[in-house]
Coordinates of C-alpha atoms and ligand atoms in Angstrom, one line a residue:
M172 CA 10.1 14.4 22.2
T173 CA 8.5 16.9 24.6
Q174 CA 4.8 17.1 25.5
L175 CA 4.5 20.3 23.5
S176 CA 5.8 18.8 20.3
I177 CA 3.5 15.8 20.7
D178 CA 0.5 18.0 21.0
A179 CA 1.5 19.9 17.9
S180 CA 2.1 16.7 15.9
P181 CA 0.0 16.2 12.8
W182 CA -3.2 14.2 13.0
W183 CA -2.0 11.5 10.6
Q184 CA 0.8 10.4 13.0
S185 CA -1.6 9.1 15.6
A186 CA -4.3 8.0 13.1
T187 CA -4.5 4.5 11.5
G188 CA -5.1 4.3 7.8
Y189 CA -7.3 1.7 6.0
Q190 CA -6.9 0.9 2.4
I191 CA -10.0 0.1 0.3
Y192 CA -9.7 -1.5 -3.1
P193 CA -13.2 -0.5 -4.3
R194 CA -13.6 -3.2 -6.9
S195 CA -13.4 -5.9 -4.3
F196 CA -15.0 -4.2 -1.2
C197 CA -18.8 -4.2 -1.5
D198 CA -21.1 -4.4 -4.4
T199 CA -24.6 -2.8 -4.1
N200 CA -25.9 -3.0 -7.6
G201 CA -25.3 -6.6 -8.5
D202 CA -22.8 -6.1 -11.3
G203 CA -20.2 -8.1 -9.4
I204 CA -18.0 -5.1 -8.9
G205 CA -17.7 -3.2 -5.6
D206 CA -18.9 0.4 -5.6
I207 CA -18.9 3.7 -3.6
P208 CA -22.4 3.1 -2.2
G209 CA -21.0 -0.2 -1.0
I210 CA -18.2 1.6 0.9
I211 CA -20.8 4.0 2.4
A212 CA -22.8 1.0 3.6
K213 CA -19.8 -0.4 5.4
L214 CA -18.5 2.8 7.0
D215 CA -19.8 1.7 10.4
H216 CA -17.5 -1.3 10.3
L217 CA -14.6 1.0 9.8
R218 CA -15.8 3.5 12.5
D219 CA -16.0 0.5 14.9
L220 CA -12.4 -0.5 14.0
G221 CA -11.3 3.1 15.0
I222 CA -9.5 4.1 11.8
G223 CA -8.8 7.8 11.1
F224 CA -8.6 7.8 7.3
I225 CA -9.3 5.7 4.3
W226 CA -6.8 5.4 1.4
L227 CA -9.1 4.8 -1.5
S228 CA -7.6 3.0 -4.5
P229 CA -8.6 4.8 -7.7
V230 CA -12.3 5.4 -8.4
Y231 CA -11.8 7.7 -11.3
R232 CA -13.2 7.0 -14.8
S233 CA -11.0 4.3 -16.4
P234 CA -11.1 1.5 -19.0
M235 CA -9.8 -0.6 -16.1
A236 CA -6.9 -2.2 -18.0
D237 CA -5.2 -2.0 -14.5
N238 CA -8.3 -1.8 -12.4
G239 CA -8.3 2.0 -12.3
Y240 CA -4.5 2.7 -12.2
D241 CA -5.2 3.8 -15.8
I242 CA -7.3 7.0 -15.6
S243 CA -9.2 8.4 -18.6
D244 CA -10.8 11.3 -16.7
Y245 CA -9.2 12.6 -13.5
R246 CA -12.3 14.6 -12.6
D247 CA -15.0 11.9 -12.8
I248 CA -15.9 8.7 -11.2
A249 CA -16.0 5.3 -13.0
P250 CA -19.6 4.5 -13.7
E251 CA -19.1 1.0 -12.2
F252 CA -18.1 2.7 -8.9
G253 CA -20.8 5.3 -8.9
T254 CA -21.0 9.1 -9.5
L255 CA -19.5 12.3 -8.2
A256 CA -22.6 12.7 -6.0
D257 CA -21.9 9.3 -4.5
F258 CA -18.3 10.4 -3.9
D259 CA -19.4 13.6 -2.1
R260 CA -21.7 11.5 0.0
L261 CA -18.9 9.2 0.9
V262 CA -16.7 12.2 2.1
A263 CA -19.6 13.5 4.2
E264 CA -20.7 10.2 5.7
A265 CA -17.1 9.3 6.5
S266 CA -16.5 12.7 8.0
A267 CA -19.6 12.2 10.2
R268 CA -17.8 9.1 11.6
G269 CA -14.5 10.9 12.1
I270 CA -12.9 9.3 9.0
R271 CA -11.1 11.3 6.3
I272 CA -10.7 10.3 2.7
V273 CA -7.3 10.0 1.0
M274 CA -7.4 9.6 -2.8
D275 CA -5.0 7.8 -5.0
L276 CA -3.1 10.1 -7.3
V277 CA -2.0 8.3 -10.5
V278 CA 0.0 10.8 -12.5
N279 CA 3.1 9.0 -13.7
H280 CA 0.8 7.9 -16.5
S281 CA -2.8 8.2 -17.7
S282 CA -4.9 5.8 -19.6
S283 CA -4.4 5.5 -23.3
D284 CA -8.1 6.4 -23.4
H285 CA -7.6 9.8 -21.8
A286 CA -8.7 12.7 -24.1
W287 CA -5.1 14.1 -23.8
F288 CA -3.7 10.9 -25.3
H289 CA -6.3 10.8 -28.0
A290 CA -5.2 14.3 -29.1
A291 CA -1.5 13.5 -28.5
R292 CA -1.5 10.4 -30.8
A293 CA -3.5 12.1 -33.6
S294 CA -1.0 14.9 -34.3
R295 CA 2.5 16.1 -33.4
D296 CA 1.1 19.6 -33.5
A297 CA -1.5 19.1 -30.8
P298 CA -0.5 20.8 -27.5
E299 CA -1.2 17.5 -25.7
H300 CA 1.3 15.7 -27.8
D301 CA 4.0 16.9 -25.5
Y302 CA 2.0 15.7 -22.4
Y303 CA 3.5 12.3 -23.2
V304 CA 6.9 10.8 -23.8
W305 CA 7.6 10.3 -27.5
R306 CA 10.8 9.2 -29.2
D307 CA 11.8 8.6 -32.8
P308 CA 12.4 5.0 -33.9
A309 CA 15.9 3.4 -33.7
P310 CA 17.8 3.4 -37.1
D311 CA 16.3 0.0 -37.9
G312 CA 12.8 1.3 -37.3
G313 CA 12.4 -0.6 -34.0
P314 CA 11.8 0.9 -30.5
P315 CA 14.2 3.6 -29.4
N316 CA 15.7 1.3 -26.7
G317 CA 15.2 -2.1 -25.1
H318 CA 13.3 -0.8 -22.0
Q319 CA 10.8 -3.5 -20.9
A320 CA 7.3 -2.7 -19.6
C321 CA 6.6 -3.7 -16.0
F322 CA 3.6 -5.8 -17.2
G323 CA 5.6 -7.5 -20.0
G324 CA 6.7 -6.7 -23.5
S325 CA 8.5 -3.6 -24.8
A326 CA 7.8 -0.3 -23.0
W327 CA 7.5 1.5 -26.4
T328 CA 4.5 1.4 -28.7
W329 CA 4.5 2.7 -32.3
V330 CA 1.9 5.2 -33.5
P331 CA 1.9 5.5 -37.3
E332 CA -0.1 8.7 -37.3
V333 CA 2.8 10.6 -35.7
G334 CA 5.6 8.3 -36.8
Q335 CA 6.9 7.9 -33.2
Y336 CA 6.9 5.6 -30.3
Y337 CA 5.4 6.5 -26.9
L338 CA 6.6 5.3 -23.5
G339 CA 4.3 3.0 -21.4
H340 CA 6.6 2.1 -18.5
F341 CA 3.8 -0.2 -17.1
S342 CA 1.9 -1.2 -20.3
P343 CA 0.7 0.3 -23.6
H344 CA -2.6 1.1 -21.9
Q345 CA -0.7 3.4 -19.5
P346 CA 1.3 6.0 -21.5
D347 CA 3.7 7.9 -19.3
L348 CA 3.0 11.6 -18.7
N349 CA 5.7 14.0 -19.6
W350 CA 6.3 16.0 -16.4
Q351 CA 8.7 18.3 -18.2
N352 CA 5.8 20.0 -19.8
P353 CA 4.6 22.9 -17.6
S354 CA 1.0 22.9 -18.9
L355 CA 0.7 19.2 -17.9
R356 CA 2.0 20.0 -14.5
R357 CA -0.5 22.8 -14.2
E358 CA -3.3 20.5 -15.2
I359 CA -2.3 18.0 -12.5
Y360 CA -2.0 20.7 -9.8
D361 CA -5.4 22.2 -10.7
M362 CA -7.0 18.7 -10.6
M363 CA -5.5 18.0 -7.1
N364 CA -6.8 21.3 -5.8
W365 CA -10.2 20.5 -7.3
W366 CA -10.3 17.3 -5.2
F367 CA -9.1 19.1 -2.1
D368 CA -12.0 21.5 -2.6
R369 CA -14.3 18.5 -2.6
G370 CA -13.2 17.7 0.9
I371 CA -10.5 15.1 0.6
A372 CA -7.7 14.9 3.2
G373 CA -4.8 14.0 1.0
F374 CA -3.2 11.7 -1.6
R375 CA -1.4 8.4 -1.8
M376 CA 0.8 9.0 -4.9
D377 CA 1.2 6.1 -7.2
V378 CA 4.8 5.2 -8.2
I379 CA 5.7 8.9 -7.6
S380 CA 9.4 8.2 -7.8
L381 CA 9.1 7.7 -11.6
I382 CA 7.9 11.2 -12.5
G383 CA 11.4 12.8 -12.6
K384 CA 12.7 10.3 -15.2
D385 CA 15.4 11.0 -17.8
V386 CA 14.5 8.5 -20.5
D387 CA 17.6 9.2 -22.7
A388 CA 19.9 8.6 -19.8
G389 CA 18.0 5.4 -18.9
L390 CA 17.1 6.9 -15.5
Y391 CA 13.5 6.0 -14.6
E392 CA 13.4 5.6 -10.8
E393 CA 14.3 8.6 -8.7
G394 CA 15.4 10.5 -11.8
P395 CA 17.1 13.9 -11.8
Y396 CA 14.0 16.0 -11.9
L397 CA 12.0 14.1 -9.2
H398 CA 12.5 16.3 -6.2
G399 CA 12.2 19.6 -8.2
F400 CA 8.7 18.4 -9.4
L401 CA 7.7 17.3 -5.9
Q402 CA 8.7 20.7 -4.4
D403 CA 6.8 22.4 -7.2
M404 CA 3.7 20.4 -6.4
H405 CA 4.1 21.1 -2.7
R406 CA 4.2 24.9 -3.4
E407 CA 1.2 24.7 -5.8
V408 CA -1.1 22.4 -4.0
L409 CA 0.0 21.2 -0.5
E410 CA 1.5 24.3 1.1
G411 CA -0.6 25.3 4.1
R412 CA -3.1 22.4 3.9
D413 CA -3.8 20.1 6.8
S414 CA -3.4 17.1 4.5
V415 CA -1.5 13.9 4.4
T416 CA 0.6 12.6 1.5
V417 CA 2.2 9.3 1.0
G418 CA 4.4 8.6 -2.0
E419 CA 4.7 5.1 -3.3
S420 CA 8.3 4.2 -4.3
W421 CA 9.8 0.8 -5.1
A422 CA 13.2 2.5 -5.4
V423 CA 13.4 4.6 -2.2
S424 CA 16.0 3.5 0.3
T425 CA 17.0 4.6 3.7
D426 CA 19.6 6.8 1.9
T427 CA 17.0 8.7 -0.1
A428 CA 13.9 8.7 2.1
L429 CA 14.5 12.0 3.7
L430 CA 14.8 13.7 0.3
Y431 CA 11.0 13.1 0.1
C432 CA 9.8 13.4 3.6
G433 CA 12.5 15.2 5.6
R434 CA 11.0 18.2 7.4
D435 CA 13.0 20.8 5.5
R436 CA 12.3 19.4 2.0
R437 CA 8.6 20.4 1.6
E438 CA 7.6 17.5 -0.5
L439 CA 5.7 14.6 1.1
D440 CA 4.7 13.4 4.6
M441 CA 5.6 9.7 4.2
V442 CA 6.7 7.2 1.6
F443 CA 5.5 3.7 1.1
Q444 CA 8.8 1.7 0.8
F445 CA 9.1 -1.9 -0.3
N446 CA 12.6 -2.9 0.8
H447 CA 11.1 -5.5 3.3
V448 CA 8.9 -6.9 0.5
V449 CA 11.6 -7.2 -2.2
E450 CA 13.9 -8.9 0.4
G451 CA 11.8 -12.0 -0.1
W452 CA 12.0 -12.1 -3.9
D453 CA 14.3 -14.1 -6.2
P454 CA 17.0 -11.9 -7.9
V455 CA 16.1 -13.3 -11.4
H456 CA 12.5 -14.3 -11.3
G457 CA 11.4 -11.7 -8.9
K458 CA 8.2 -12.1 -7.0
W459 CA 7.2 -15.2 -9.1
K460 CA 9.8 -17.2 -7.3
P461 CA 9.7 -16.4 -3.6
R462 CA 12.6 -16.9 -1.3
P463 CA 12.1 -18.6 2.1
F464 CA 11.2 -16.0 4.7
D465 CA 14.2 -14.8 6.7
L466 CA 13.2 -13.1 9.9
V467 CA 16.7 -11.7 10.6
A468 CA 16.9 -10.0 7.1
F469 CA 13.3 -8.8 7.4
K470 CA 13.9 -7.2 10.8
R471 CA 17.2 -5.6 9.6
V472 CA 15.2 -3.8 6.8
L473 CA 12.5 -2.6 9.1
N474 CA 14.9 -1.7 11.9
D475 CA 17.1 0.3 9.5
W476 CA 14.0 2.2 8.4
Q477 CA 13.1 3.0 12.0
A478 CA 16.7 4.3 12.6
A479 CA 16.7 6.3 9.3
L480 CA 13.5 8.2 10.2
A481 CA 14.0 8.3 14.0
N482 CA 14.3 12.1 14.2
D483 CA 13.1 13.4 10.9
G484 CA 10.5 12.0 8.4
W485 CA 7.9 9.5 9.4
N486 CA 7.4 5.8 8.6
S487 CA 4.4 4.2 7.0
L488 CA 3.8 0.8 8.5
F489 CA 2.3 -2.0 6.3
L490 CA 2.8 -5.6 5.1
S491 CA -0.2 -5.7 2.8
N492 CA -1.8 -3.8 0.0
H493 CA -3.6 -4.5 -3.3
D494 CA -0.3 -5.4 -5.0
L495 CA 0.9 -7.8 -2.3
P496 CA 0.0 -11.2 -0.9
R497 CA -2.2 -11.4 2.2
Q498 CA 0.1 -10.9 5.2
V499 CA -1.1 -13.8 7.3
S500 CA -0.3 -16.2 4.4
K501 CA 3.0 -14.6 3.7
Y502 CA 4.5 -14.0 7.1
G503 CA 2.3 -15.9 9.5
D504 CA 0.3 -19.2 9.2
D505 CA -3.0 -19.3 7.4
G506 CA -3.8 -22.8 8.7
A507 CA -4.1 -23.8 12.3
Y508 CA -2.6 -20.5 13.7
R509 CA -4.4 -18.1 11.3
V510 CA -6.0 -16.0 14.0
K511 CA -3.1 -16.1 16.4
S512 CA -0.5 -15.2 13.7
A513 CA -2.7 -12.5 12.2
K514 CA -2.8 -10.9 15.7
M515 CA 1.0 -11.3 16.1
L516 CA 1.7 -9.6 12.8
A517 CA -0.6 -6.7 13.7
T518 CA 1.0 -6.2 17.0
V519 CA 4.5 -6.0 15.6
M520 CA 3.5 -3.6 12.9
H521 CA 1.2 -1.3 14.9
L522 CA 3.8 -0.9 17.7
M523 CA 6.5 0.4 15.5
K524 CA 7.0 4.1 15.1
G525 CA 5.0 5.4 12.1
T526 CA 1.5 5.3 10.8
P527 CA 0.0 1.9 10.4
F528 CA -2.1 1.0 7.3
V529 CA -4.6 -1.9 7.4
Y530 CA -5.6 -3.4 4.0
Q531 CA -9.2 -4.4 3.6
G532 CA -9.8 -7.9 5.1
E533 CA -6.6 -7.9 7.1
E534 CA -8.6 -6.9 10.1
I535 CA -10.3 -10.4 10.0
G536 CA -7.2 -12.3 8.9
M537 CA -8.2 -12.9 5.3
T538 CA -5.8 -15.3 3.4
N539 CA -4.3 -15.7 0.0
A540 CA -6.3 -17.3 -2.8
A541 CA -5.3 -20.7 -4.0
F542 CA -6.0 -20.7 -7.7
T543 CA -5.1 -23.8 -9.8
R544 CA -5.6 -22.5 -13.3
I545 CA -4.3 -19.4 -15.1
D546 CA -7.8 -18.4 -16.2
Q547 CA -8.8 -17.8 -12.6
F548 CA -6.3 -14.9 -12.5
R549 CA -7.4 -11.4 -13.5
D550 CA -4.4 -9.3 -12.9
V551 CA -2.7 -7.6 -15.9
E552 CA 0.7 -8.1 -14.3
T553 CA 0.2 -11.8 -13.6
L554 CA -1.2 -12.5 -17.0
G555 CA 1.5 -10.4 -18.7
H556 CA 4.3 -12.3 -17.0
Y557 CA 2.8 -15.7 -17.4
A558 CA 3.7 -15.8 -21.1
E559 CA 7.2 -14.5 -20.4
E560 CA 8.0 -16.9 -17.6
I561 CA 6.6 -19.9 -19.5
A562 CA 8.9 -18.9 -22.5
R563 CA 11.8 -18.9 -20.0
G564 CA 11.1 -22.5 -19.2
V565 CA 9.1 -22.1 -16.0
S566 CA 6.3 -24.7 -15.8
P567 CA 2.7 -23.4 -15.5
E568 CA 2.4 -25.2 -12.1
A569 CA 5.5 -23.4 -10.8
F570 CA 4.3 -20.1 -12.1
I571 CA 0.9 -20.5 -10.5
A572 CA 2.5 -21.5 -7.3
G573 CA 4.5 -18.3 -7.4
A574 CA 1.5 -16.2 -8.3
N575 CA -0.5 -17.8 -5.4
A576 CA 2.4 -16.9 -3.1
N577 CA 3.1 -13.4 -4.2
G578 CA 0.7 -12.3 -7.0
R579 CA -1.6 -9.3 -6.8
D580 CA -4.9 -11.2 -7.1
N581 CA -4.4 -12.6 -3.6
A582 CA -5.4 -9.3 -2.1
R583 CA -8.1 -8.6 -4.7
T584 CA -10.5 -11.5 -4.0
P585 CA -13.7 -10.1 -2.6
M586 CA -14.0 -8.8 0.9
Q587 CA -15.6 -11.6 3.0
W588 CA -18.5 -10.1 4.9
T589 CA -20.5 -13.2 5.6
G590 CA -20.4 -16.9 5.3
G591 CA -23.3 -16.8 2.7
T592 CA -23.3 -16.7 -1.1
N593 CA -20.4 -14.8 -2.5
A594 CA -19.3 -13.9 1.0
G595 CA -22.0 -11.2 1.0
F596 CA -19.9 -9.2 -1.4
T597 CA -22.4 -9.2 -4.3
D598 CA -25.7 -10.6 -5.4
G599 CA -24.3 -11.0 -8.9
T600 CA -21.3 -12.8 -10.2
P601 CA -18.1 -11.5 -8.7
W602 CA -15.5 -10.2 -11.1
I603 CA -12.9 -12.5 -9.5
E604 CA -13.6 -15.7 -7.5
V605 CA -14.4 -15.4 -3.8
N606 CA -12.0 -17.3 -1.5
P607 CA -13.7 -20.6 -0.7
N608 CA -12.8 -20.2 3.0
H609 CA -15.4 -17.4 3.5
G610 CA -17.5 -19.9 5.4
Q611 CA -15.0 -19.7 8.3
V612 CA -13.3 -16.4 7.5
N613 CA -15.7 -13.5 7.4
V614 CA -16.6 -10.2 9.1
E615 CA -19.8 -11.4 10.7
A616 CA -18.2 -14.5 12.3
D617 CA -14.9 -12.7 13.3
R618 CA -16.7 -9.7 14.9
A619 CA -18.9 -12.0 16.9
D620 CA -15.9 -13.6 18.5
P621 CA -14.4 -11.5 21.4
N622 CA -11.1 -13.2 20.6
G623 CA -11.3 -12.6 16.9
V624 CA -8.8 -10.8 14.8
F625 CA -11.0 -7.7 14.5
A626 CA -11.2 -7.3 18.3
H627 CA -7.4 -7.4 18.4
Y628 CA -7.0 -4.7 15.7
K629 CA -9.6 -2.6 17.4
E630 CA -7.7 -2.8 20.6
L631 CA -4.4 -1.9 19.0
I632 CA -6.0 1.1 17.2
A633 CA -7.5 2.2 20.5
L634 CA -4.3 1.8 22.4
R635 CA -2.6 4.1 19.9
K636 CA -5.0 6.8 20.9
S637 CA -4.2 6.6 24.6
W638 CA -0.5 5.7 24.7
P639 CA 1.6 8.5 23.2
A640 CA 4.7 6.3 23.6
M641 CA 3.2 4.0 20.9
V642 CA 3.1 6.9 18.5
H643 CA 6.0 9.1 19.5
G644 CA 8.3 6.9 21.6
T645 CA 11.8 6.2 20.5
Y646 CA 12.4 2.8 18.9
R647 CA 15.1 0.4 20.1
P648 CA 15.5 -3.0 18.5
V649 CA 16.8 -5.9 20.6
A650 CA 17.8 -9.5 19.8
E651 CA 18.4 -8.5 16.2
E652 CA 20.1 -11.8 15.3
D653 CA 17.3 -13.9 16.8
G654 CA 15.8 -15.9 13.9
S655 CA 12.5 -16.5 15.6
V656 CA 11.6 -13.5 17.7
F657 CA 10.9 -9.9 16.7
A658 CA 11.4 -7.7 19.8
Y659 CA 11.9 -4.0 20.5
L660 CA 11.4 -1.3 23.1
R661 CA 9.4 2.0 22.7
E662 CA 10.1 4.7 25.2
L663 CA 8.7 8.1 25.9
N664 CA 9.0 10.3 29.0
G665 CA 9.8 7.3 31.3
V666 CA 7.0 5.1 29.8
R667 CA 8.6 1.9 28.4
L668 CA 6.8 -0.5 26.1
A669 CA 8.3 -3.9 25.5
V670 CA 7.1 -5.6 22.4
V671 CA 7.8 -9.3 21.9
A672 CA 6.6 -11.5 19.0
N673 CA 7.3 -15.1 18.2
F674 CA 7.3 -15.6 14.4
K675 CA 7.4 -19.4 14.8
G676 CA 4.5 -21.8 15.1
E677 CA 6.2 -23.6 18.0
D678 CA 7.3 -23.0 21.5
T679 CA 10.4 -20.7 21.4
Q680 CA 12.9 -20.0 24.1
F681 CA 13.8 -16.3 24.4
D682 CA 16.5 -14.8 26.6
V683 CA 15.0 -11.5 27.6
P684 CA 17.6 -8.8 26.8
D685 CA 18.4 -6.3 29.6
A686 CA 16.6 -3.5 27.9
L687 CA 13.2 -5.4 28.1
R688 CA 13.6 -6.6 31.7
G689 CA 10.9 -5.6 34.1
S690 CA 7.4 -6.1 35.2
G691 CA 4.2 -4.2 34.6
R692 CA 0.9 -4.1 32.8
C693 CA 0.2 -6.2 29.8
L694 CA -1.4 -3.8 27.3
I695 CA -2.3 -6.4 24.7
S696 CA -1.6 -10.0 24.1
N697 CA -2.8 -12.9 21.8
D698 CA -2.1 -15.4 24.6
I699 CA -2.2 -15.6 28.4
P700 CA -1.2 -12.1 29.5
R701 CA 2.3 -11.8 31.0
E702 CA 3.2 -9.4 33.8
R703 CA 7.0 -10.0 34.0
L704 CA 9.9 -10.2 31.6
D705 CA 13.1 -11.7 32.9
G706 CA 15.6 -14.4 32.3
R707 CA 14.7 -17.1 29.8
I708 CA 11.0 -17.3 28.8
T709 CA 9.2 -19.8 26.6
L710 CA 7.0 -18.1 24.1
K711 CA 4.0 -19.9 22.8
P712 CA 3.5 -20.4 19.0
F713 CA 3.1 -17.0 17.4
E714 CA 2.7 -15.4 20.8
A715 CA 2.9 -11.6 20.8
F716 CA 2.4 -9.1 23.6
V717 CA 3.2 -5.5 24.7
L718 CA 4.2 -4.9 28.3
S719 CA 4.4 -1.5 29.9
I720 CA 7.4 -2.1 32.1
G721 CA 8.2 -0.2 35.2
G722 CA 11.7 1.2 36.0
Ligands
NOJ28 C1 1.4 0.9 -8.3 C2 0.0 0.4 -8.0 O1 -0.1 0.2 -6.7 C3 -0.3 -0.8 -8.9 O2 -1.5 -1.4 -8.6 C4 -0.3 -0.3 -10.3 O3 -0.5 -1.4 -11.2 C5 1.0 0.4 -10.7 N1 1.4 1.3 -9.7 C6 0.8 1.2 -12.0 O4 -0.1 2.3 -11.7

């Protein structure tokens, strides 16, 4: 890439994103639930980290069946999170610190409590009836087909008032919106423009690959109408804006990615893909029965994505979010090597080509929860699948072990600000238990440690701003079959960055491939800095470093 095209590159390519799950971030009114004033109170923490934008999980009005991914008013804020005035203040206060706000757009479905759905379920003649997906019963009176909801049970719910079933792909509380209806689409575009007018910088689009579904053909993910709708949305909302959009898709593959984010498509800027996550799931029991981590397979997925979007499109880089386990527990070691492996994972992810996303608490190496009873879980998905898996013969202990490894509540335990009561998250009773390790793992302690996880993230984010090769350099994987080491080269205009990371908690021999040979300046390391890469080297447990190597 030439200097000219780098200068013209969009802001979100060199920025780092930070995801906030508001319910678990910081509570200022003692109700045990995080809120927008709490986010404002912690903005200096994020400014110090150096992030460029916040992806805010939903703060809209909602009955919270799925913690806000079930919206009952797209133009208001949930009272437990605050008010529109609080939101405006957040945008202004964040902007004063150089941070933009990206909202979550949840428009595959609304809440069953949305006024549209109230009208829709009352009468077939209401204009809003067609805003949702209805089907007549099967000849035996049962659901139109056997489609199962993501959170358990049938995806179809009977409504006697209209004598039809509606589709809730996730749950009955989340009826699917019918994107075929032009008035519905208009409502959504107007709402998006309304938020842009309030000063937001973009949208993360929840399960966006579902909106083009053809229910009768059994096509849900990446259905036949998807890209037409996204191009329509681009024309009506995004065209000409200096915004960022990231579409979540559990179905997107390297074969389809550029249909969303290729430069000529005029749809989205990036996708959140999950191929590397699903790689670790059981084919039958899914996330509830994790497969042992396989570094070679994991690298293959990420390397393939790097190759697929090398010259067009742009990767999002993440291991964690509010639906996934804590990355240090999943891919690193949350025991003796917690700090070191958290830094190793950060180094590997931030040095790839794409925009990195940090999930709240990741910057201090927060770990998974270790619940022992099902009543400690809060997540609608975990609770929905518990019954189904037990009926399948899985023991409660085995299910809970799976949920502790991969369940969504791991990421949702409160942010650990201090070692004090409730980790400084709330003065009240937290809506979900605080991780008992907050005495050791908390923002106050970690930030006070010059060798803490926060310091490492801060350094990575700062490096990104001064090393264009880190943002725009080509990506070349090496040692792809090595089961212990993740290594690659980034290169731009003669600058070569060698990235080496040991995924094992033991000394590991690594034969330096030709492409990484050289000596130079160590940009960042979680161990004794190295200056030379050559021959066979011994990597320390979870050691990771970046070397700028001379010719
Ligand atoms: C994906 C979101 O990330 C998840 O939290 C939510 O439950 C589903 N979409 C349904 O909105």
